[in-house]
PDB file of C-alpha atoms in Angstrom:
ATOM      1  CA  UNK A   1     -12.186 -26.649 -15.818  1.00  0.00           C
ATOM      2  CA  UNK A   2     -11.147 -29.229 -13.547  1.00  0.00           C
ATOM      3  CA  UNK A   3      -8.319 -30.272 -15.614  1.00  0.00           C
ATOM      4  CA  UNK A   4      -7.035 -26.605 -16.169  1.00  0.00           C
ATOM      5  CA  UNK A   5      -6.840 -26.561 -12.390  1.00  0.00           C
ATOM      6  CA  UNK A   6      -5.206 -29.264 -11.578  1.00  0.00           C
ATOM      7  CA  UNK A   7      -2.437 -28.670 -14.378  1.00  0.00           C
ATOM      8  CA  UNK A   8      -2.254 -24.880 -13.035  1.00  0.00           C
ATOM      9  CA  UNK A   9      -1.220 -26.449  -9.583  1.00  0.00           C
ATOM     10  CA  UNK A  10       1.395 -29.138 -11.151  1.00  0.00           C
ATOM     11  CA  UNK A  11       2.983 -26.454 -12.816  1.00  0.00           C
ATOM     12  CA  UNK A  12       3.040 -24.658  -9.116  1.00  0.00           C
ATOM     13  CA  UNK A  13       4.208 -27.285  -7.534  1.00  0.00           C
ATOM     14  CA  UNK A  14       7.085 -27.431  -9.972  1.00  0.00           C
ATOM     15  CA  UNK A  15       7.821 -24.059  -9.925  1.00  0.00           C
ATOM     16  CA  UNK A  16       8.346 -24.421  -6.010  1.00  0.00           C
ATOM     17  CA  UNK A  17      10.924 -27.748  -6.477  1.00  0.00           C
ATOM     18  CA  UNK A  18      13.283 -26.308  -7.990  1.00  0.00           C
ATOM     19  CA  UNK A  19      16.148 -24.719  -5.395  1.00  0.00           C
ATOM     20  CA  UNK A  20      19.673 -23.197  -4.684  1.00  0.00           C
ATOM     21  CA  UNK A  21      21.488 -24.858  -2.479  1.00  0.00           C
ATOM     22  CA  UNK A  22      25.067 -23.997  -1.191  1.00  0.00           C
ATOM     23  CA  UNK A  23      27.048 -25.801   0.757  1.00  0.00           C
ATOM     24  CA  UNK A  24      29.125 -23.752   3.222  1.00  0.00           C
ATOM     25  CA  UNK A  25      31.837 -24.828   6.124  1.00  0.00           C
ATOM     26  CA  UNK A  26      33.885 -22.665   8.604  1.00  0.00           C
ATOM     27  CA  UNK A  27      35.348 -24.081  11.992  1.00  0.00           C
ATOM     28  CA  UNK A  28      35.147 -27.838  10.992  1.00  0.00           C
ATOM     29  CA  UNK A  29      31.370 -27.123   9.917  1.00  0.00           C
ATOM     30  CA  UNK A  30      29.554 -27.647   6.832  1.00  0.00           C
ATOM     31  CA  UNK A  31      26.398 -26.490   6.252  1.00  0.00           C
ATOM     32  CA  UNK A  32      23.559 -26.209   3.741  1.00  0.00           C
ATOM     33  CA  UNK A  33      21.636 -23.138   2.675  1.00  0.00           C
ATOM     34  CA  UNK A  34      18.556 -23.517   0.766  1.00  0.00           C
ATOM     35  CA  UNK A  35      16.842 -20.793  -1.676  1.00  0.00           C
ATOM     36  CA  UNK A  36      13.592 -21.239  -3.446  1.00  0.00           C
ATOM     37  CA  UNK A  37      12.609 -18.617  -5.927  1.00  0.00           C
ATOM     38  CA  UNK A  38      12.440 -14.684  -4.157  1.00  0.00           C
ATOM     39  CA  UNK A  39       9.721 -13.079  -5.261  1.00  0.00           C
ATOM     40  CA  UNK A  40      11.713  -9.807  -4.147  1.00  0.00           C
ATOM     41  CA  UNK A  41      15.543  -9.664  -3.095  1.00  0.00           C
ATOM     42  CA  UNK A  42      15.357  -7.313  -0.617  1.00  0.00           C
ATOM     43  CA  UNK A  43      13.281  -9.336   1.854  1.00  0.00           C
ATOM     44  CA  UNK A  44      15.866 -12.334   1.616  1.00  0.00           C
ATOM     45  CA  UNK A  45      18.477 -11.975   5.263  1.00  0.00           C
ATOM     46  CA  UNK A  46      22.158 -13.191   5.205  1.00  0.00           C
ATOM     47  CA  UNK A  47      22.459 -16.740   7.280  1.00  0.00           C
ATOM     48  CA  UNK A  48      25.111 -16.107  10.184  1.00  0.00           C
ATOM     49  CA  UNK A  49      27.789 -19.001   9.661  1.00  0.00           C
ATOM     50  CA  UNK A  50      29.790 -19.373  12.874  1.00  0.00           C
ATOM     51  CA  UNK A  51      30.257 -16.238  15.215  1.00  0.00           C
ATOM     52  CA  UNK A  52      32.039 -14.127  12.388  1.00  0.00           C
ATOM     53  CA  UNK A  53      30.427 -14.605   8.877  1.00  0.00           C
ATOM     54  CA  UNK A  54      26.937 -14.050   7.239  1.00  0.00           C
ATOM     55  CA  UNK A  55      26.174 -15.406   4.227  1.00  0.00           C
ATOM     56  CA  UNK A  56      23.115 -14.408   1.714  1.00  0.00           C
ATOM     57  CA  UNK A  57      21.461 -16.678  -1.655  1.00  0.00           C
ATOM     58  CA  UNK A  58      19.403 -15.135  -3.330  1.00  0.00           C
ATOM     59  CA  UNK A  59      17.746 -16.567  -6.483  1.00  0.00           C
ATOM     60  CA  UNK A  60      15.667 -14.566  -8.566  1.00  0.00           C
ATOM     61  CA  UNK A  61      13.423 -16.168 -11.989  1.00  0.00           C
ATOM     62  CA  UNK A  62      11.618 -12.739 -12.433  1.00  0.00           C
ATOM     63  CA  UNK A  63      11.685 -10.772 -14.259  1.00  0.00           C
ATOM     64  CA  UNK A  64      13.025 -13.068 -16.599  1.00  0.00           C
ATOM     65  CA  UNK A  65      15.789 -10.689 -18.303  1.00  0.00           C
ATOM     66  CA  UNK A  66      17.365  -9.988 -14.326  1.00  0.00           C
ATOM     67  CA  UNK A  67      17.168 -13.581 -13.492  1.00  0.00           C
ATOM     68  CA  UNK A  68      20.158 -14.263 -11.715  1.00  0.00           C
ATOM     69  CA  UNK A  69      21.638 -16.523  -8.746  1.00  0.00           C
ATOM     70  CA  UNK A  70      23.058 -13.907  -6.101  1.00  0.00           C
ATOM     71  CA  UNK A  71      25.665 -15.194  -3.517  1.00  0.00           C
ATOM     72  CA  UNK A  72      27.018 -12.353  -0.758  1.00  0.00           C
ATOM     73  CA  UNK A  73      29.851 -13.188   2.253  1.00  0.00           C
ATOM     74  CA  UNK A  74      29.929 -10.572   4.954  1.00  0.00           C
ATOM     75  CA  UNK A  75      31.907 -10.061   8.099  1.00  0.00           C
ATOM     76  CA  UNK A  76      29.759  -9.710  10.857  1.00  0.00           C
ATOM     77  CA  UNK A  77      32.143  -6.374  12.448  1.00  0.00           C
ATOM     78  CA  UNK A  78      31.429  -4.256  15.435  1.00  0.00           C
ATOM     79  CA  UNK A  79      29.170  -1.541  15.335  1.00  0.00           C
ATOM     80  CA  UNK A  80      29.540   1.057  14.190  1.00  0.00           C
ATOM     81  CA  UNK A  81      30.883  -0.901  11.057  1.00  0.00           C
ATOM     82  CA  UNK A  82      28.436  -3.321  10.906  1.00  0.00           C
ATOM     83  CA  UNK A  83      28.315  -6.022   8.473  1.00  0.00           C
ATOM     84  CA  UNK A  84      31.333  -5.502   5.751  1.00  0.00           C
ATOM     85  CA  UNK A  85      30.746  -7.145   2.294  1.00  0.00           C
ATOM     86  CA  UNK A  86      33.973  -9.508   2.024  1.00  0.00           C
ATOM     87  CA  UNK A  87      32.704 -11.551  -1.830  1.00  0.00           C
ATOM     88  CA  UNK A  88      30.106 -11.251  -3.988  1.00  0.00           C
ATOM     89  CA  UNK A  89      29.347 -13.825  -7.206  1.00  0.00           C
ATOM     90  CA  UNK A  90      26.584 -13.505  -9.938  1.00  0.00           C
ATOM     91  CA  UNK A  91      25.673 -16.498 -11.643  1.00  0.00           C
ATOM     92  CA  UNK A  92      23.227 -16.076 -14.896  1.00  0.00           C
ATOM     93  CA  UNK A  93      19.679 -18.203 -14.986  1.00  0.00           C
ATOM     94  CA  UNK A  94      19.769 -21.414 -15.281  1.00  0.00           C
ATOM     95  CA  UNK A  95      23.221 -21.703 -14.143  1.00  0.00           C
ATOM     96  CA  UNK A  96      25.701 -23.829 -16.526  1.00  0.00           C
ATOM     97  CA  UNK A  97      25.765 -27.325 -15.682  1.00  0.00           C
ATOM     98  CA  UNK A  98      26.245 -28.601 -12.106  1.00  0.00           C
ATOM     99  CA  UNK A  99      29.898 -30.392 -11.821  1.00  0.00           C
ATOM    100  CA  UNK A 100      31.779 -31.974  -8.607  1.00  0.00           C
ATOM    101  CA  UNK A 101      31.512 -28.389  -6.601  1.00  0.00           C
ATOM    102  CA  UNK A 102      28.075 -27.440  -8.353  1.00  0.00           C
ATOM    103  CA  UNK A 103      27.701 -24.599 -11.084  1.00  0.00           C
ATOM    104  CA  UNK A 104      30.294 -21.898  -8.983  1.00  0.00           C
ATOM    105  CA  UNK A 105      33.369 -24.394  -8.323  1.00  0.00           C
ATOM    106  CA  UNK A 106      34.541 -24.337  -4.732  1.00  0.00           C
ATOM    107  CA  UNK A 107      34.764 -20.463  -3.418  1.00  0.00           C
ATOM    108  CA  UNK A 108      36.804 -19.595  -0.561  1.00  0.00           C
ATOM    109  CA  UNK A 109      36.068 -16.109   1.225  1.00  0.00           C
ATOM    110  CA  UNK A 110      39.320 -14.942   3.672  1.00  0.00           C
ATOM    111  CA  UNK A 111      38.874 -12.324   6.207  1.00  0.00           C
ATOM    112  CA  UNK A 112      41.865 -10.239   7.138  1.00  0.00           C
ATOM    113  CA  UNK A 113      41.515  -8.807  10.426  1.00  0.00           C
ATOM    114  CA  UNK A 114      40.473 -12.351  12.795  1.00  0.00           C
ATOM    115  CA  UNK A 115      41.854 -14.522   9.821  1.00  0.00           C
ATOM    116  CA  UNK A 116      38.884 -16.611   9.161  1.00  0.00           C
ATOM    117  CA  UNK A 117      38.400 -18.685   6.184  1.00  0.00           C
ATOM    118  CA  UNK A 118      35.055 -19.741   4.865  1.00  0.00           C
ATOM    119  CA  UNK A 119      34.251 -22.243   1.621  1.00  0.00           C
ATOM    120  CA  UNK A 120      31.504 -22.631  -0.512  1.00  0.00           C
ATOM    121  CA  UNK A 121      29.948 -24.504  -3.346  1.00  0.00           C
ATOM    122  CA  UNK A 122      26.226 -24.059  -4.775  1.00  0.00           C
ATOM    123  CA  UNK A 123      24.365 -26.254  -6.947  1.00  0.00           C
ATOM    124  CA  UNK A 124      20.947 -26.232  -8.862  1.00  0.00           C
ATOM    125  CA  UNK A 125      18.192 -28.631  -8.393  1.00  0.00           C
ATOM    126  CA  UNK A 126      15.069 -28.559 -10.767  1.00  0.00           C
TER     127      UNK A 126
END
């Protein structure tokens, strides 16, 4: 019994290693956004990057035939607007291969209206 645990909780621990994480920069800034495993994707919130752009990662394992890697770019408008999806990427599970600029290649998201320019690039760590 006390082996069963213990391999239940290495197999946890595991489970919890493995991560998302992109690397985004806007203004001269670059920074990293970390996703673990959602256990629902409606309870993950966009990261605000700068005073202009949000940016949500959501990765999903189950169920196993949706399992996806889910990256969204908003502009952070006025109300009554609100926050205006700019780019959105799906990216199957596991991704392919990480390379220089991870599994999604550099991404660059341009907003019209203030001109703003935001890059990205995600990579998977087991």
């Amino acid at each position: 019994m006390k082996r069963l645990l213990l391999l239940v909780a290495c197999i946890c621990s595991l489970a919890q290693a493995e991560t998302v994480d992109c690397h985004v920069s806007y203004g001269g800034e670059t920074q990293v956004i970390r996703a673990h495993p959602a256990t629902s994707p409606y309870t993950v919130a966009p990261v605000s990057i700068g005073s202009y752009f949000m940016f949500r990662l959501v990765f999903e394992r189950q169920p196993a035939d949706q399992a996806a890697i889910k990256l969204y770019t908003y502009a952070d408008r006025e109300p009554p607007q609100g926050a205006v999806l700019l780019h959105q990427a799906d990216y199957l599970y596991p991704p392919a291969k990480n390379g220089r600029y991870g599994f999604t290649g550099l991404q660059r998201v341009y907003e019209p209206i203030r001109d703003g320019e935001l890059y990205y690039w995600c990579e998977w760590k087991k």
